[in-house]
mmCIF file of C-alpha atoms in Angstrom:
data_model
loop_
_atom_site.group_PDB
_atom_site.id
_atom_site.type_symbol
_atom_site.label_atom_id
_atom_site.label_comp_id
_atom_site.label_asym_id
_atom_site.label_seq_id
_atom_site.Cartn_x
_atom_site.Cartn_y
_atom_site.Cartn_z
ATOM 1 C CA MET A 186 -39.519 18.929 -2.621
ATOM 2 C CA ALA A 187 -42.407 17.509 -4.032
ATOM 3 C CA GLU A 188 -41.875 13.412 -4.063
ATOM 4 C CA GLY A 189 -42.224 12.775 -7.636
ATOM 5 C CA ALA A 190 -38.327 14.869 -8.717
ATOM 6 C CA LEU A 191 -37.399 13.041 -6.247
ATOM 7 C CA THR A 192 -34.460 10.722 -7.942
ATOM 8 C CA ALA A 193 -31.591 8.147 -7.188
ATOM 9 C CA GLU A 194 -28.715 11.288 -9.423
ATOM 10 C CA LEU A 195 -30.032 13.219 -7.143
ATOM 11 C CA ILE A 196 -29.916 11.963 -3.685
ATOM 12 C CA LEU A 197 -26.151 10.526 -4.483
ATOM 13 C CA GLY A 198 -25.129 14.208 -5.878
ATOM 14 C CA THR A 199 -26.836 15.268 -2.489
ATOM 15 C CA THR A 200 -25.285 12.726 -0.466
ATOM 16 C CA GLU A 201 -21.719 13.807 -2.284
ATOM 17 C CA ASP A 202 -22.063 17.252 -0.665
ATOM 18 C CA VAL A 203 -22.915 15.844 3.096
ATOM 19 C CA LEU A 204 -20.090 13.340 3.005
ATOM 20 C CA ARG A 205 -17.652 16.857 1.961
ATOM 21 C CA ARG A 206 -19.811 19.241 4.648
ATOM 22 C CA TYR A 207 -19.540 16.919 7.967
ATOM 23 C CA GLY A 208 -17.008 14.029 6.652
ATOM 24 C CA PRO A 209 -18.041 10.367 6.663
ATOM 25 C CA ALA A 210 -17.462 9.698 10.145
ATOM 26 C CA LYS A 211 -20.666 12.030 10.892
ATOM 27 C CA ALA A 212 -22.825 12.272 7.655
ATOM 28 C CA THR A 213 -26.149 10.626 8.451
ATOM 29 C CA VAL A 214 -29.406 9.713 5.914
ATOM 30 C CA VAL A 215 -31.040 12.348 7.888
ATOM 31 C CA ASP A 216 -28.732 14.874 6.654
ATOM 32 C CA VAL A 217 -29.205 14.088 3.071
ATOM 33 C CA ALA A 218 -33.026 13.992 3.716
ATOM 34 C CA ARG A 219 -32.500 17.448 5.224
ATOM 35 C CA ALA A 220 -30.074 19.260 2.156
ATOM 36 C CA LEU A 221 -33.141 17.886 0.087
ATOM 37 C CA GLY A 222 -36.051 19.084 2.056
ATOM 38 C CA VAL A 223 -37.497 15.805 1.726
ATOM 39 C CA SER A 224 -38.425 13.499 4.678
ATOM 40 C CA HIS A 225 -35.172 10.470 5.293
ATOM 41 C CA GLY A 226 -38.210 7.923 3.862
ATOM 42 C CA SER A 227 -38.712 9.436 0.733
ATOM 43 C CA VAL A 228 -34.191 8.786 0.788
ATOM 44 C CA TYR A 229 -34.970 4.888 1.776
ATOM 45 C CA ARG A 230 -37.906 4.719 -1.105
ATOM 46 C CA HIS A 231 -34.703 4.917 -2.837
ATOM 47 C CA PHE A 232 -31.657 3.210 -1.080
ATOM 48 C CA PRO A 233 -32.908 0.526 1.909
ATOM 49 C CA THR A 234 -29.879 1.401 3.828
ATOM 50 C CA LYS A 235 -27.849 3.836 4.887
ATOM 51 C CA ALA A 236 -25.205 1.420 3.959
ATOM 52 C CA ALA A 237 -26.323 0.653 0.142
ATOM 53 C CA LEU A 238 -26.411 4.605 -0.449
ATOM 54 C CA ARG A 239 -22.913 4.913 0.751
ATOM 55 C CA GLU A 240 -21.500 2.427 -1.200
ATOM 56 C CA ALA A 241 -23.738 3.274 -4.663
ATOM 57 C CA VAL A 242 -22.182 6.767 -3.888
ATOM 58 C CA ALA A 243 -18.467 5.008 -3.863
ATOM 59 C CA ARG A 244 -19.280 3.273 -7.127
ATOM 60 C CA ARG A 245 -20.322 7.101 -8.758
ATOM 61 C CA TRP A 246 -17.416 8.049 -7.187
ATOM 62 C CA LEU A 247 -15.037 5.852 -9.248
ATOM 63 C CA GLU A 248 -16.818 6.111 -12.526
ATOM 64 C CA ARG A 249 -16.821 9.496 -12.452
ATOM 65 C CA TRP A 250 -12.931 9.385 -11.826
ATOM 66 C CA HIS A 251 -12.020 7.244 -13.820
ATOM 67 C CA GLU A 252 -13.523 8.128 -17.642
ATOM 68 C CA GLY A 253 -11.947 8.160 -20.554
ATOM 69 C CA LEU A 254 -8.975 6.209 -19.309
ATOM 70 C CA ALA A 255 -10.232 2.834 -20.531
ATOM 71 C CA ASP A 256 -10.652 4.773 -23.867
ATOM 72 C CA VAL A 257 -6.428 5.664 -23.325
ATOM 73 C CA ALA A 258 -6.348 1.320 -23.310
ATOM 74 C CA HIS A 259 -7.589 1.261 -26.587
ATOM 75 C CA THR A 260 -6.621 3.589 -29.315
ATOM 76 C CA ASP A 261 -4.478 2.788 -31.771
ATOM 77 C CA ALA A 262 -0.910 3.796 -30.164
ATOM 78 C CA PRO A 263 1.303 0.367 -29.816
ATOM 79 C CA ALA A 264 0.795 -1.277 -26.693
ATOM 80 C CA GLU A 265 3.765 0.207 -24.748
ATOM 81 C CA GLN A 266 2.892 3.261 -25.570
ATOM 82 C CA ARG A 267 -0.914 2.621 -24.467
ATOM 83 C CA LEU A 268 0.792 0.663 -21.162
ATOM 84 C CA ARG A 269 2.851 4.191 -20.454
ATOM 85 C CA ASP A 270 -0.564 6.761 -21.320
ATOM 86 C CA TRP A 271 -2.607 4.442 -19.012
ATOM 87 C CA LEU A 272 -0.339 4.031 -16.588
ATOM 88 C CA SER A 273 0.949 7.675 -16.474
ATOM 89 C CA THR A 274 -3.087 8.578 -16.717
ATOM 90 C CA LEU A 275 -3.712 6.771 -13.586
ATOM 91 C CA PHE A 276 -1.574 8.211 -11.822
ATOM 92 C CA GLU A 277 -2.158 11.428 -12.954
ATOM 93 C CA ILE A 278 -6.307 10.773 -11.573
ATOM 94 C CA LYS A 279 -5.652 9.971 -8.420
ATOM 95 C CA ARG A 280 -2.851 12.529 -8.114
ATOM 96 C CA GLN A 281 -4.641 15.166 -9.248
ATOM 97 C CA LYS A 282 -7.523 14.513 -6.586
ATOM 98 C CA VAL A 283 -6.062 14.706 -3.923
ATOM 99 C CA ARG A 284 -3.855 17.506 -4.719
ATOM 100 C CA GLU A 285 -7.307 19.305 -5.650
ATOM 101 C CA ASP A 286 -9.388 18.758 -2.626
ATOM 102 C CA PRO A 287 -7.201 16.752 -0.075
ATOM 103 C CA GLU A 288 -10.472 15.619 2.985
ATOM 104 C CA LEU A 289 -12.512 14.798 -0.542
ATOM 105 C CA PHE A 290 -10.160 12.631 -0.783
ATOM 106 C CA ASP A 291 -9.694 11.244 2.266
ATOM 107 C CA THR A 292 -13.869 10.743 2.680
ATOM 108 C CA PHE A 293 -13.502 8.531 -0.929
ATOM 109 C CA ALA A 294 -10.714 5.901 0.674
ATOM 110 C CA THR A 295 -12.920 5.940 3.858
ATOM 111 C CA LEU A 296 -16.056 5.077 1.731
ATOM 112 C CA MET A 297 -13.456 2.603 -0.691
ATOM 113 C CA ARG A 298 -12.656 0.996 2.684
ATOM 114 C CA GLU A 299 -16.149 0.581 3.483
ATOM 115 C CA ASN A 300 -16.789 -0.965 0.518
ATOM 116 C CA LEU A 301 -14.419 -3.360 -0.623
ATOM 117 C CA ALA A 302 -16.661 -5.258 -3.541
ATOM 118 C CA VAL A 303 -17.371 -2.165 -5.150
ATOM 119 C CA VAL A 304 -13.001 -1.742 -5.141
ATOM 120 C CA ASP A 305 -12.510 -5.701 -6.468
ATOM 121 C CA ASP A 306 -15.580 -4.485 -9.311
ATOM 122 C CA HIS A 307 -13.256 -0.864 -9.884
ATOM 123 C CA VAL A 308 -10.176 -2.649 -10.241
ATOM 124 C CA THR A 309 -11.382 -6.001 -12.792
ATOM 125 C CA GLY A 310 -12.474 -2.912 -15.217
ATOM 126 C CA LEU A 311 -9.205 -1.535 -14.377
ATOM 127 C CA GLU A 312 -6.968 -5.100 -15.155
ATOM 128 C CA ASN A 313 -9.426 -5.293 -17.728
ATOM 129 C CA ASP A 314 -8.140 -2.816 -19.524
ATOM 130 C CA LEU A 315 -4.835 -3.660 -18.586
ATOM 131 C CA ALA A 316 -5.212 -7.208 -20.113
ATOM 132 C CA LYS A 317 -6.431 -5.890 -23.970
ATOM 133 C CA ILE A 318 -3.462 -3.237 -23.836
ATOM 134 C CA ILE A 319 -0.777 -6.435 -22.567
ATOM 135 C CA ALA A 320 -3.119 -8.489 -24.612
ATOM 136 C CA ASP A 321 -2.293 -6.433 -28.108
ATOM 137 C CA GLY A 322 1.292 -5.798 -27.731
ATOM 138 C CA ILE A 323 1.482 -9.620 -27.149
ATOM 139 C CA GLU A 324 -0.030 -10.375 -30.827
ATOM 140 C CA SER A 325 1.599 -7.951 -32.084
ATOM 141 C CA GLY A 326 5.459 -9.207 -30.715
ATOM 142 C CA ASP A 327 6.113 -6.637 -28.727
ATOM 143 C CA PHE A 328 5.636 -8.829 -24.858
ATOM 144 C CA ALA A 329 6.202 -11.641 -24.385
ATOM 145 C CA PRO A 330 3.897 -12.788 -21.668
ATOM 146 C CA ARG A 331 1.943 -15.784 -22.380
ATOM 147 C CA ASP A 332 -0.871 -15.448 -19.861
ATOM 148 C CA SER A 333 -1.747 -11.306 -21.062
ATOM 149 C CA LYS A 334 -4.155 -12.172 -16.623
ATOM 150 C CA VAL A 335 -1.974 -13.112 -15.038
ATOM 151 C CA ALA A 336 0.597 -10.466 -16.035
ATOM 152 C CA ALA A 337 -2.124 -7.872 -15.994
ATOM 153 C CA ARG A 338 -2.326 -7.824 -13.044
ATOM 154 C CA ALA A 339 1.384 -8.379 -11.895
ATOM 155 C CA VAL A 340 1.391 -5.045 -13.052
ATOM 156 C CA PHE A 341 -1.168 -3.739 -11.633
ATOM 157 C CA ASP A 342 -0.542 -4.498 -8.162
ATOM 158 C CA ALA A 343 3.873 -4.117 -9.104
ATOM 159 C CA THR A 344 2.854 -0.140 -9.521
ATOM 160 C CA ASN A 345 0.145 0.020 -6.370
ATOM 161 C CA ARG A 346 1.644 2.229 -4.732
ATOM 162 C CA PHE A 347 1.366 5.065 -7.816
ATOM 163 C CA HIS A 348 -2.141 4.449 -7.535
ATOM 164 C CA ASP A 349 -3.461 3.201 -3.934
ATOM 165 C CA PRO A 350 -5.013 5.845 -2.604
ATOM 166 C CA ILE A 351 -3.303 4.643 1.060
ATOM 167 C CA TYR A 352 -0.008 6.387 -0.646
ATOM 168 C CA ALA A 353 -1.377 9.716 -1.460
ATOM 169 C CA ALA A 354 1.136 10.948 1.111
ATOM 170 C CA ASP A 355 3.714 9.955 -1.097
ATOM 171 C CA TRP A 356 2.665 11.241 -3.774
ATOM 172 C CA LYS A 357 3.519 15.238 -3.496
ATOM 173 C CA ALA A 358 7.273 14.044 -2.489
ATOM 174 C CA PRO A 359 9.321 15.807 -5.152
ATOM 175 C CA THR A 360 10.706 12.404 -5.640
ATOM 176 C CA ILE A 361 7.634 10.505 -6.467
ATOM 177 C CA ASP A 362 8.055 11.630 -10.211
ATOM 178 C CA VAL A 363 11.684 10.159 -10.686
ATOM 179 C CA ALA A 364 10.556 6.801 -8.787
ATOM 180 C CA PHE A 365 6.843 6.388 -11.144
ATOM 181 C CA SER A 366 9.028 6.408 -14.310
ATOM 182 C CA ALA A 367 11.580 3.430 -12.491
ATOM 183 C CA VAL A 368 8.917 1.764 -11.770
ATOM 184 C CA VAL A 369 6.580 1.880 -15.344
ATOM 185 C CA SER A 370 10.693 1.297 -16.961
ATOM 186 C CA LEU A 371 11.005 -1.924 -15.156
ATOM 187 C CA VAL A 372 7.074 -2.899 -15.521
ATOM 188 C CA VAL A 373 7.888 -2.231 -19.822
ATOM 189 C CA SER A 374 10.493 -3.921 -19.588
ATOM 190 C CA GLY A 375 9.520 -6.999 -17.736
ATOM 191 C CA LEU A 376 6.726 -7.259 -20.630
ATOM 192 C CA SER A 377 9.242 -6.679 -23.316
ATOM 193 C CA VAL A 378 10.303 -9.455 -26.579
ATOM 194 C CA PRO A 379 13.767 -8.423 -26.369
ATOM 195 C CA ASP A 380 15.356 -6.558 -29.565
ATOM 196 C CA MET B 86 14.220 -3.285 41.541
ATOM 197 C CA ALA B 87 17.694 -1.873 41.982
ATOM 198 C CA GLU B 88 18.257 1.120 39.817
ATOM 199 C CA GLY B 89 21.332 -0.470 39.722
ATOM 200 C CA ALA B 90 19.518 -4.060 36.929
ATOM 201 C CA LEU B 91 17.615 -1.693 35.478
ATOM 202 C CA THR B 92 18.748 -2.039 31.522
ATOM 203 C CA ALA B 93 17.363 -0.410 28.435
ATOM 204 C CA GLU B 94 17.659 -3.266 27.149
ATOM 205 C CA LEU B 95 15.017 -4.618 30.013
ATOM 206 C CA ILE B 96 12.634 -1.826 30.015
ATOM 207 C CA LEU B 97 12.174 -2.037 25.870
ATOM 208 C CA GLY B 98 11.279 -5.889 26.342
ATOM 209 C CA THR B 99 8.852 -5.244 29.150
ATOM 210 C CA THR B 100 7.368 -2.489 26.670
ATOM 211 C CA GLU B 101 7.153 -4.783 24.466
ATOM 212 C CA ASP B 102 5.137 -6.957 27.189
ATOM 213 C CA VAL B 103 3.002 -4.607 27.739
ATOM 214 C CA LEU B 104 2.016 -3.155 24.188
ATOM 215 C CA ARG B 105 1.071 -6.981 23.528
ATOM 216 C CA ARG B 106 -1.162 -6.142 26.628
ATOM 217 C CA TYR B 107 -2.906 -2.940 26.800
ATOM 218 C CA GLY B 108 -2.615 -2.093 22.546
ATOM 219 C CA PRO B 109 -0.357 0.839 22.019
ATOM 220 C CA ALA B 110 -3.785 3.684 22.493
ATOM 221 C CA LYS B 111 -3.232 2.586 26.139
ATOM 222 C CA ALA B 112 -0.361 1.513 27.446
ATOM 223 C CA THR B 113 1.590 4.247 29.025
ATOM 224 C CA VAL B 114 5.067 4.476 30.912
ATOM 225 C CA VAL B 115 3.642 4.030 34.200
ATOM 226 C CA ASP B 116 2.551 1.026 32.659
ATOM 227 C CA VAL B 117 6.150 0.141 31.725
ATOM 228 C CA ALA B 118 7.330 1.112 35.195
ATOM 229 C CA ARG B 119 5.199 -0.495 36.796
ATOM 230 C CA ALA B 120 5.946 -4.134 36.039
ATOM 231 C CA LEU B 121 9.585 -3.743 36.345
ATOM 232 C CA GLY B 122 8.520 -2.227 39.840
ATOM 233 C CA VAL B 123 9.973 1.076 39.583
ATOM 234 C CA SER B 124 9.286 4.500 39.883
ATOM 235 C CA HIS B 125 8.404 6.050 36.051
ATOM 236 C CA GLY B 126 11.387 8.367 36.762
ATOM 237 C CA SER B 127 13.481 5.718 36.441
ATOM 238 C CA VAL B 128 12.056 4.476 33.065
ATOM 239 C CA TYR B 129 12.841 8.109 31.835
ATOM 240 C CA ARG B 130 16.714 7.888 33.697
ATOM 241 C CA HIS B 131 16.714 5.233 30.418
ATOM 242 C CA PHE B 132 14.483 7.196 27.358
ATOM 243 C CA PRO B 133 13.277 10.443 27.753
ATOM 244 C CA THR B 134 9.800 10.692 26.741
ATOM 245 C CA LYS B 135 7.114 8.038 25.956
ATOM 246 C CA ALA B 136 8.122 8.106 22.159
ATOM 247 C CA ALA B 137 11.467 8.302 22.763
ATOM 248 C CA LEU B 138 10.665 4.751 23.903
ATOM 249 C CA ARG B 139 7.941 3.586 21.747
ATOM 250 C CA GLU B 140 10.752 4.880 18.663
ATOM 251 C CA ALA B 141 13.630 2.161 20.695
ATOM 252 C CA VAL B 142 10.687 -0.470 20.615
ATOM 253 C CA ALA B 143 10.176 0.206 16.639
ATOM 254 C CA ARG B 144 13.666 -0.038 15.550
ATOM 255 C CA ARG B 145 14.519 -2.696 17.660
ATOM 256 C CA TRP B 146 11.444 -4.770 15.959
ATOM 257 C CA LEU B 147 12.694 -3.693 13.237
ATOM 258 C CA GLU B 148 16.633 -5.342 13.226
ATOM 259 C CA ARG B 149 15.364 -8.535 14.991
ATOM 260 C CA TRP B 150 12.804 -9.400 12.269
ATOM 261 C CA HIS B 151 14.404 -8.444 9.969
ATOM 262 C CA GLU B 152 17.363 -10.680 11.235
ATOM 263 C CA GLY B 153 19.469 -12.609 8.651
ATOM 264 C CA LEU B 154 17.697 -10.976 5.571
ATOM 265 C CA ALA B 155 21.242 -9.466 5.215
ATOM 266 C CA ASP B 156 23.033 -12.767 4.923
ATOM 267 C CA VAL B 157 20.906 -13.554 2.347
ATOM 268 C CA ALA B 158 22.112 -10.483 0.318
ATOM 269 C CA HIS B 159 25.247 -10.980 0.054
ATOM 270 C CA THR B 160 25.667 -14.919 -0.527
ATOM 271 C CA ASP B 161 27.752 -17.428 -3.392
ATOM 272 C CA ALA B 162 23.927 -17.641 -5.727
ATOM 273 C CA PRO B 163 23.829 -15.926 -8.448
ATOM 274 C CA ALA B 164 22.157 -12.540 -8.631
ATOM 275 C CA GLU B 165 18.849 -13.760 -9.698
ATOM 276 C CA GLN B 166 18.145 -16.070 -7.320
ATOM 277 C CA ARG B 167 20.232 -14.257 -4.663
ATOM 278 C CA LEU B 168 17.173 -11.798 -5.829
ATOM 279 C CA ARG B 169 14.805 -13.911 -5.870
ATOM 280 C CA ASP B 170 15.721 -15.606 -2.214
ATOM 281 C CA TRP B 171 15.858 -12.053 -0.918
ATOM 282 C CA LEU B 172 12.582 -11.129 -2.217
ATOM 283 C CA SER B 173 10.556 -15.012 -0.592
ATOM 284 C CA THR B 174 12.293 -13.802 3.223
ATOM 285 C CA LEU B 175 11.384 -10.990 3.226
ATOM 286 C CA PHE B 176 7.727 -11.791 2.472
ATOM 287 C CA GLU B 177 7.976 -14.894 4.313
ATOM 288 C CA ILE B 178 9.342 -12.847 7.553
ATOM 289 C CA LYS B 179 6.238 -10.230 7.334
ATOM 290 C CA ARG B 180 4.217 -13.048 6.236
ATOM 291 C CA GLN B 181 5.002 -15.129 9.479
ATOM 292 C CA LYS B 182 4.622 -12.713 11.600
ATOM 293 C CA VAL B 183 1.725 -12.141 10.971
ATOM 294 C CA ARG B 184 -0.108 -15.304 11.493
ATOM 295 C CA GLU B 185 1.933 -16.155 14.602
ATOM 296 C CA ASP B 186 0.277 -12.967 16.629
ATOM 297 C CA PRO B 187 -1.808 -11.002 14.167
ATOM 298 C CA GLU B 188 -2.254 -8.283 17.120
ATOM 299 C CA LEU B 189 1.896 -8.113 17.948
ATOM 300 C CA PHE B 190 1.244 -6.990 14.112
ATOM 301 C CA ASP B 191 -1.072 -4.819 14.609
ATOM 302 C CA THR B 192 0.514 -2.807 17.330
ATOM 303 C CA PHE B 193 4.068 -3.027 15.458
ATOM 304 C CA ALA B 194 2.837 -1.402 12.204
ATOM 305 C CA THR B 195 1.811 1.181 14.389
ATOM 306 C CA LEU B 196 4.089 2.216 16.708
ATOM 307 C CA MET B 197 5.535 2.015 11.886
ATOM 308 C CA ARG B 198 3.226 4.646 11.301
ATOM 309 C CA GLU B 199 4.155 6.902 14.290
ATOM 310 C CA ASN B 200 8.377 6.238 13.473
ATOM 311 C CA LEU B 201 8.386 7.123 10.029
ATOM 312 C CA ALA B 202 11.958 8.340 10.117
ATOM 313 C CA VAL B 203 12.731 4.569 11.568
ATOM 314 C CA VAL B 204 10.956 3.120 8.803
ATOM 315 C CA ASP B 205 12.763 5.610 6.444
ATOM 316 C CA ASP B 206 16.130 3.805 8.103
ATOM 317 C CA HIS B 207 15.428 0.714 7.726
ATOM 318 C CA VAL B 208 14.166 0.926 4.319
ATOM 319 C CA THR B 209 17.562 1.738 3.176
ATOM 320 C CA GLY B 210 19.049 -0.190 4.541
ATOM 321 C CA LEU B 211 16.778 -2.979 2.669
ATOM 322 C CA GLU B 212 18.005 -0.824 -0.517
ATOM 323 C CA ASN B 213 21.374 -1.007 0.229
ATOM 324 C CA ASP B 214 21.034 -5.492 0.196
ATOM 325 C CA LEU B 215 18.906 -5.187 -3.489
ATOM 326 C CA ALA B 216 21.468 -2.213 -4.864
ATOM 327 C CA LYS B 217 24.176 -5.325 -3.706
ATOM 328 C CA ILE B 218 22.201 -7.847 -5.554
ATOM 329 C CA ILE B 219 20.881 -6.055 -8.298
ATOM 330 C CA ALA B 220 25.478 -4.563 -8.778
ATOM 331 C CA ASP B 221 26.458 -7.645 -8.599
ATOM 332 C CA GLY B 222 24.036 -9.204 -11.125
ATOM 333 C CA ILE B 223 25.254 -6.339 -13.467
ATOM 334 C CA GLU B 224 28.907 -6.911 -13.312
ATOM 335 C CA SER B 225 27.866 -10.516 -14.215
ATOM 336 C CA GLY B 226 26.274 -8.989 -17.042
ATOM 337 C CA ASP B 227 22.796 -11.219 -16.097
ATOM 338 C CA PHE B 228 21.169 -7.975 -15.359
ATOM 339 C CA ALA B 229 20.736 -4.388 -17.571
ATOM 340 C CA PRO B 230 20.113 -1.352 -15.415
ATOM 341 C CA ARG B 231 22.613 1.143 -15.590
ATOM 342 C CA ASP B 232 22.027 2.583 -12.124
ATOM 343 C CA SER B 233 21.984 -0.470 -9.470
ATOM 344 C CA LYS B 234 20.652 1.950 -6.701
ATOM 345 C CA VAL B 235 17.723 3.389 -9.149
ATOM 346 C CA ALA B 236 17.066 -0.255 -9.719
ATOM 347 C CA ALA B 237 17.299 -0.917 -6.210
ATOM 348 C CA ARG B 238 14.401 1.455 -5.519
ATOM 349 C CA ALA B 239 12.328 0.651 -8.280
ATOM 350 C CA VAL B 240 11.650 -3.164 -7.179
ATOM 351 C CA PHE B 241 10.504 -2.608 -3.740
ATOM 352 C CA ASP B 242 8.027 -0.166 -4.542
ATOM 353 C CA ALA B 243 6.622 -2.650 -7.837
ATOM 354 C CA THR B 244 6.420 -5.834 -4.543
ATOM 355 C CA ASN B 245 5.284 -3.364 -1.483
ATOM 356 C CA ARG B 246 2.289 -5.192 -1.438
ATOM 357 C CA PHE B 247 4.327 -8.135 -0.505
ATOM 358 C CA HIS B 248 5.734 -5.781 2.232
ATOM 359 C CA ASP B 249 4.798 -3.638 3.339
ATOM 360 C CA PRO B 250 1.608 -3.831 6.486
ATOM 361 C CA ILE B 251 -0.798 -1.544 5.642
ATOM 362 C CA TYR B 252 -1.345 -5.039 2.664
ATOM 363 C CA ALA B 253 -0.995 -7.241 5.694
ATOM 364 C CA ALA B 254 -4.045 -8.590 5.092
ATOM 365 C CA ASP B 255 -4.586 -9.915 1.804
ATOM 366 C CA TRP B 256 -1.746 -11.633 2.768
ATOM 367 C CA LYS B 257 -3.882 -14.787 3.549
ATOM 368 C CA ALA B 258 -5.180 -14.596 0.436
ATOM 369 C CA PRO B 259 -5.428 -18.477 -1.437
ATOM 370 C CA THR B 260 -4.276 -16.365 -4.649
ATOM 371 C CA ILE B 261 -1.284 -14.355 -3.214
ATOM 372 C CA ASP B 262 1.347 -17.067 -3.459
ATOM 373 C CA VAL B 263 0.899 -17.229 -7.234
ATOM 374 C CA ALA B 264 0.378 -13.384 -7.040
ATOM 375 C CA PHE B 265 4.169 -13.002 -5.539
ATOM 376 C CA SER B 266 5.154 -15.179 -7.956
ATOM 377 C CA ALA B 267 4.351 -13.229 -10.581
ATOM 378 C CA VAL B 268 5.654 -9.437 -9.921
ATOM 379 C CA VAL B 269 8.940 -10.425 -8.439
ATOM 380 C CA SER B 270 8.617 -12.520 -12.293
ATOM 381 C CA LEU B 271 8.158 -9.877 -14.371
ATOM 382 C CA VAL B 272 10.711 -7.416 -11.655
ATOM 383 C CA VAL B 273 13.370 -10.326 -13.175
ATOM 384 C CA SER B 274 12.853 -10.250 -16.304
ATOM 385 C CA GLY B 275 12.673 -6.481 -16.269
ATOM 386 C CA LEU B 276 16.464 -6.110 -15.099
ATOM 387 C CA SER B 277 17.366 -9.338 -16.792
ATOM 388 C CA VAL B 278 19.709 -8.894 -19.975
ATOM 389 C CA PRO B 279 17.461 -10.696 -22.667
ATOM 390 C CA ASP B 280 19.658 -13.928 -23.573
#
């Protein structure tokens, strides 16, 4: 490949393929360079270290997987419905990914463990979605919390069995939907102003 | 050691020491026998396999660590207070163990991952505690759920960041107490009958 044609985007896409093919323990920058037909120096001109490259893949994966989730936080639906929709959408995204390609999901989970700062940024974004929904619910008189940020963190923590990749093995259990509904009901009831 | 003096209890205690000393990946039945000054055949007479021995250690550990927790579910305190006390006690048990001896806690967590049926039994016991508290709260008119078992499972799931050993690294964060209080408040409010 001509040097000028090599973009960061192309490297990231190829790195995903390489990670999928060799697994996160074995994939190297040399493998990525070879797959692209360039020298590993060319890759390093875009990403100074292997760690930087993997961090960029982690960030790209999170962004791509959660595309559209923020929109669910900003619809015109009442806050309670929006909260239920948002939590279901998040669970469904994760569950679908692990169902579609369990090995890729494991690779994803490994990259997340390696890049905790990336995960923190991502979680902050998710908590902002939740805080927006909760703040709207407070304003409309449906939700009771005084602090939408604290409540958002509590909702995120209380539902982690249904979004933290470490629980992926649980998500195919036949009882998982009942468990999810029970936690969502508990959380919604915990936020709601009594009728 | 004389063959007759070798009890299951003694083997289990020694296995804990051996696991602590060599780590769960390296500890063998031969190490346990050597520490006891008996042949490995003598150990196998009590525990037919290495897996059976480790399962028994896992069970004993869980029982010992959670001694007294069930009592908290059976005091005369009002259900809401009892629920708060029980959740705090469970979190405090786990947190104290990891603080006291992080390596032993890692060994414990490894044994738990190896013995999921033992963990399931243990979790069933914990959920029965919770169901008892919630049922009492329903009877006294303080709690709203129709099904105390389903609600117990939801409370257990919603608080897993504060009892699942996989989150042990989070428990020393300075923000963890605020996070714990926020989830407990959300859960208590979710169960409660409005004033």
